[in-house]
Amino acid sequence: TNNTMLIHRFKPLSITQQLGRAAFFAVIASRAMTTSAFSPENFPSLSKHFGMDAPVPLVGLLFSAAWCPDCQPVVPKLASMLQQERDDASKLIQIVYVSSERTQDQMDQFISAATGGEGDKLFSPIPFENQKEIQELKIHFETCAGMEMRTLGLRRRLGGVPTLKILRADDARVVQDDAVSDLKLLSPTEAFQKWKSLVKDAVEA
């Protein structure tokens, strides 16, 4: 009886079950590949920031929202860093604002307040009316506000708001999944120096 119970307990998976597992891992692999293989040419507002002739070596995708309590201290600190290191920062990184605001006015007012009215110099927002592009970017990186998951059809998130994802401009490779912790834990100068090292590290990788 004990042997029968052991045989039953460790009964091999059926073909259907095996295929189910295979399909599951195939989906996971596919999602991982999708997340890592970013094609800027599919995003009209971003394509100008990428390529071998890109104006600066790094692009930072800032997923944020005015109504988000965690975003309210982070975005001004990022703006302060860019202002403090203005000459070097303008040659190193372009920040692209990916909005989760509910209206154009909310986005414009938040960016203006966070940057001291210098939003057009420090950030390059994806136009608010380009909602399809914004949504596709969030889906690709699986990064959005929790309340947006259902609308986007996402069953999981790799990041929420705020998230600052840093990519190389020449090959669109992600070199830092989320730099928000740098803004929270480092001084503006320290954060900038760390981001500067990403260019060298990426070239040597």
GROMACS .gro file of C-alpha atoms in nm:
model
  205
    1THR     CA    1   0.000   0.000   0.000
    2ASN     CA    2   0.282   0.238   0.092
    3ASN     CA    3   0.457   0.163  -0.239
    4THR     CA    4   0.132   0.226  -0.426
    5MET     CA    5   0.091   0.559  -0.248
    6LEU     CA    6   0.448   0.659  -0.335
    7ILE     CA    7   0.398   0.564  -0.699
    8HIS     CA    8   0.075   0.765  -0.707
    9ARG     CA    9   0.241   1.062  -0.537
   10PHE     CA   10   0.527   1.070  -0.785
   11LYS     CA   11   0.322   0.984  -1.090
   12PRO     CA   12   0.485   1.133  -1.402
   13LEU     CA   13   0.323   1.441  -1.552
   14SER     CA   14   0.087   1.382  -1.839
   15ILE     CA   15   0.169   1.516  -2.185
   16THR     CA   16  -0.087   1.793  -2.132
   17GLN     CA   17   0.072   1.893  -1.805
   18GLN     CA   18   0.418   1.888  -1.960
   19LEU     CA   19   0.302   2.104  -2.248
   20GLY     CA   20   0.140   2.336  -1.996
   21ARG     CA   21   0.469   2.383  -1.817
   22ALA     CA   22   0.655   2.423  -2.146
   23ALA     CA   23   0.409   2.689  -2.255
   24PHE     CA   24   0.445   2.866  -1.920
   25PHE     CA   25   0.823   2.883  -1.942
   26ALA     CA   26   0.801   2.986  -2.307
   27VAL     CA   27   0.583   3.280  -2.207
   28ILE     CA   28   0.824   3.379  -1.930
   29ALA     CA   29   1.117   3.362  -2.172
   30SER     CA   30   0.925   3.559  -2.429
   31ARG     CA   31   0.837   3.831  -2.177
   32ALA     CA   32   1.201   3.855  -2.069
   33MET     CA   33   1.317   3.889  -2.429
   34THR     CA   34   1.052   4.149  -2.500
   35THR     CA   35   1.155   4.357  -2.201
   36SER     CA   36   1.525   4.348  -2.295
   37ALA     CA   37   1.488   4.412  -2.670
   38PHE     CA   38   1.374   4.772  -2.693
   39SER     CA   39   1.327   4.925  -3.039
   40PRO     CA   40   1.310   5.307  -3.020
   41GLU     CA   41   1.207   5.331  -3.385
   42ASN     CA   42   0.866   5.200  -3.277
   43PHE     CA   43   0.819   5.507  -3.058
   44PRO     CA   44   0.814   5.826  -3.267
   45SER     CA   45   0.867   6.060  -2.971
   46LEU     CA   46   1.177   5.867  -2.862
   47SER     CA   47   1.352   5.787  -3.188
   48LYS     CA   48   1.526   6.127  -3.202
   49HIS     CA   49   1.703   6.048  -2.874
   50PHE     CA   50   1.849   5.716  -2.991
   51GLY     CA   51   2.091   5.594  -3.256
   52MET     CA   52   2.461   5.618  -3.333
   53ASP     CA   53   2.424   5.993  -3.391
   54ALA     CA   54   2.222   6.056  -3.073
   55PRO     CA   55   2.297   6.395  -2.917
   56VAL     CA   56   2.385   6.247  -2.573
   57PRO     CA   57   2.498   5.897  -2.468
   58LEU     CA   58   2.222   5.821  -2.215
   59VAL     CA   59   1.843   5.842  -2.212
   60GLY     CA   60   1.648   5.833  -1.887
   61LEU     CA   61   1.284   5.723  -1.904
   62LEU     CA   62   1.110   5.882  -1.606
   63PHE     CA   63   0.778   5.711  -1.529
   64SER     CA   64   0.598   5.953  -1.299
   65ALA     CA   65   0.271   6.121  -1.199
   66ALA     CA   66   0.177   6.443  -1.021
   67TRP     CA   67  -0.069   6.262  -0.791
   68CYS     CA   68   0.193   6.007  -0.679
   69PRO     CA   69   0.326   6.089  -0.327
   70ASP     CA   70   0.657   5.915  -0.395
   71CYS     CA   71   0.710   6.113  -0.715
   72GLN     CA   72   0.667   6.453  -0.552
   73PRO     CA   73   1.011   6.460  -0.380
   74VAL     CA   74   1.193   6.255  -0.647
   75VAL     CA   75   1.120   6.463  -0.956
   76PRO     CA   76   1.233   6.795  -0.802
   77LYS     CA   77   1.550   6.625  -0.677
   78LEU     CA   78   1.622   6.497  -1.029
   79ALA     CA   79   1.562   6.847  -1.166
   80SER     CA   80   1.794   6.991  -0.901
   81MET     CA   81   2.068   6.748  -0.999
   82LEU     CA   82   2.033   6.838  -1.366
   83GLN     CA   83   2.045   7.208  -1.279
   84GLN     CA   84   2.341   7.171  -1.044
   85GLU     CA   85   2.541   6.975  -1.302
   86ARG     CA   86   2.387   7.161  -1.595
   87ASP     CA   87   2.688   7.188  -1.827
   88ASP     CA   88   2.792   6.824  -1.793
   89ALA     CA   89   2.441   6.681  -1.755
   90SER     CA   90   2.324   6.836  -2.081
   91LYS     CA   91   2.600   6.640  -2.255
   92LEU     CA   92   2.535   6.313  -2.070
   93ILE     CA   93   2.163   6.234  -2.039
   94GLN     CA   94   1.825   6.325  -2.182
   95ILE     CA   95   1.534   6.275  -1.944
   96VAL     CA   96   1.210   6.168  -2.114
   97TYR     CA   97   0.901   6.214  -1.897
   98VAL     CA   98   0.651   5.927  -1.930
   99SER     CA   99   0.327   6.057  -1.784
  100SER     CA  100   0.071   5.881  -1.568
  101GLU     CA  101  -0.114   6.205  -1.504
  102ARG     CA  102  -0.485   6.223  -1.573
  103THR     CA  103  -0.471   6.547  -1.774
  104GLN     CA  104  -0.229   6.755  -1.979
  105ASP     CA  105  -0.258   7.041  -1.727
  106GLN     CA  106  -0.161   6.813  -1.438
  107MET     CA  107   0.152   6.704  -1.622
  108ASP     CA  108   0.251   7.055  -1.731
  109GLN     CA  109   0.195   7.207  -1.387
  110PHE     CA  110   0.384   6.930  -1.207
  111ILE     CA  111   0.684   6.947  -1.438
  112SER     CA  112   0.691   7.327  -1.417
  113ALA     CA  113   0.674   7.326  -1.036
  114ALA     CA  114   0.933   7.047  -1.002
  115THR     CA  115   1.182   7.218  -1.233
  116GLY     CA  116   1.129   7.579  -1.130
  117GLY     CA  117   0.980   7.657  -1.468
  118GLU     CA  118   1.266   7.494  -1.659
  119GLY     CA  119   1.082   7.182  -1.766
  120ASP     CA  120   1.138   7.244  -2.135
  121LYS     CA  121   1.514   7.264  -2.075
  122LEU     CA  122   1.549   6.967  -1.839
  123PHE     CA  123   1.287   6.715  -1.955
  124SER     CA  124   1.152   6.601  -2.288
  125PRO     CA  125   0.801   6.470  -2.213
  126ILE     CA  126   0.627   6.237  -2.450
  127PRO     CA  127   0.336   6.454  -2.568
  128PHE     CA  128   0.036   6.387  -2.346
  129GLU     CA  129  -0.191   6.338  -2.646
  130ASN     CA  130   0.029   6.046  -2.760
  131GLN     CA  131  -0.147   5.813  -2.518
  132LYS     CA  132  -0.107   5.506  -2.740
  133GLU     CA  133   0.269   5.556  -2.747
  134ILE     CA  134   0.282   5.614  -2.372
  135GLN     CA  135   0.077   5.302  -2.307
  136GLU     CA  136   0.290   5.087  -2.537
  137LEU     CA  137   0.605   5.207  -2.361
  138LYS     CA  138   0.459   5.113  -2.023
  139ILE     CA  139   0.355   4.773  -2.155
  140HIS     CA  140   0.698   4.707  -2.304
  141PHE     CA  141   0.883   4.784  -1.981
  142GLU     CA  142   0.598   4.654  -1.760
  143THR     CA  143   0.625   4.977  -1.565
  144CYS     CA  144   0.321   5.181  -1.467
  145ALA     CA  145   0.103   5.296  -1.179
  146GLY     CA  146  -0.084   5.011  -1.010
  147MET     CA  147  -0.420   5.154  -1.113
  148GLU     CA  148  -0.313   5.139  -1.480
  149MET     CA  149  -0.243   4.766  -1.491
  150ARG     CA  150  -0.594   4.659  -1.589
  151THR     CA  151  -0.624   4.921  -1.863
  152LEU     CA  152  -0.285   4.818  -2.002
  153GLY     CA  153  -0.363   4.447  -1.977
  154LEU     CA  154  -0.064   4.382  -1.751
  155ARG     CA  155  -0.076   4.095  -1.504
  156ARG     CA  156   0.250   4.196  -1.338
  157ARG     CA  157   0.472   4.501  -1.300
  158LEU     CA  158   0.848   4.527  -1.301
  159GLY     CA  159   0.825   4.885  -1.182
  160GLY     CA  160   0.579   5.146  -1.066
  161VAL     CA  161   0.592   5.524  -1.033
  162PRO     CA  162   0.838   5.675  -0.990
  163THR     CA  163   1.083   5.472  -1.197
  164LEU     CA  164   1.387   5.613  -1.376
  165LYS     CA  165   1.513   5.365  -1.632
  166ILE     CA  166   1.847   5.455  -1.791
  167LEU     CA  167   1.936   5.332  -2.140
  168ARG     CA  168   2.229   5.373  -2.373
  169ALA     CA  169   2.137   5.598  -2.662
  170ASP     CA  170   2.342   5.417  -2.925
  171ASP     CA  171   2.195   5.067  -2.888
  172ALA     CA  172   1.892   5.128  -2.659
  173ARG     CA  173   2.030   4.883  -2.402
  174VAL     CA  174   1.912   4.927  -2.042
  175VAL     CA  175   2.213   5.001  -1.823
  176GLN     CA  176   2.024   5.076  -1.501
  177ASP     CA  177   1.677   4.938  -1.433
  178ASP     CA  178   1.581   5.206  -1.183
  179ALA     CA  179   1.792   5.503  -1.078
  180VAL     CA  180   1.536   5.646  -0.835
  181SER     CA  181   1.733   5.497  -0.546
  182ASP     CA  182   2.032   5.708  -0.656
  183LEU     CA  183   1.820   6.022  -0.619
  184LYS     CA  184   1.705   5.914  -0.274
  185LEU     CA  185   2.037   5.794  -0.134
  186LEU     CA  186   2.305   5.998  -0.311
  187SER     CA  187   2.382   6.367  -0.341
  188PRO     CA  188   2.322   6.520  -0.685
  189THR     CA  189   2.697   6.516  -0.753
  190GLU     CA  190   2.733   6.152  -0.645
  191ALA     CA  191   2.434   6.044  -0.854
  192PHE     CA  192   2.567   6.226  -1.158
  193GLN     CA  193   2.911   6.067  -1.121
  194LYS     CA  194   2.753   5.724  -1.095
  195TRP     CA  195   2.552   5.781  -1.414
  196LYS     CA  196   2.864   5.906  -1.586
  197SER     CA  197   3.030   5.573  -1.508
  198LEU     CA  198   2.744   5.390  -1.683
  199VAL     CA  199   2.871   5.515  -2.017
  200LYS     CA  200   3.218   5.373  -1.958
  201ASP     CA  201   3.085   5.049  -1.807
  202ALA     CA  202   2.847   5.000  -2.101
  203VAL     CA  203   3.126   5.045  -2.353
  204GLU     CA  204   3.345   4.791  -2.172
  205ALA     CA  205   3.060   4.537  -2.132
   0.00000   0.00000   0.00000
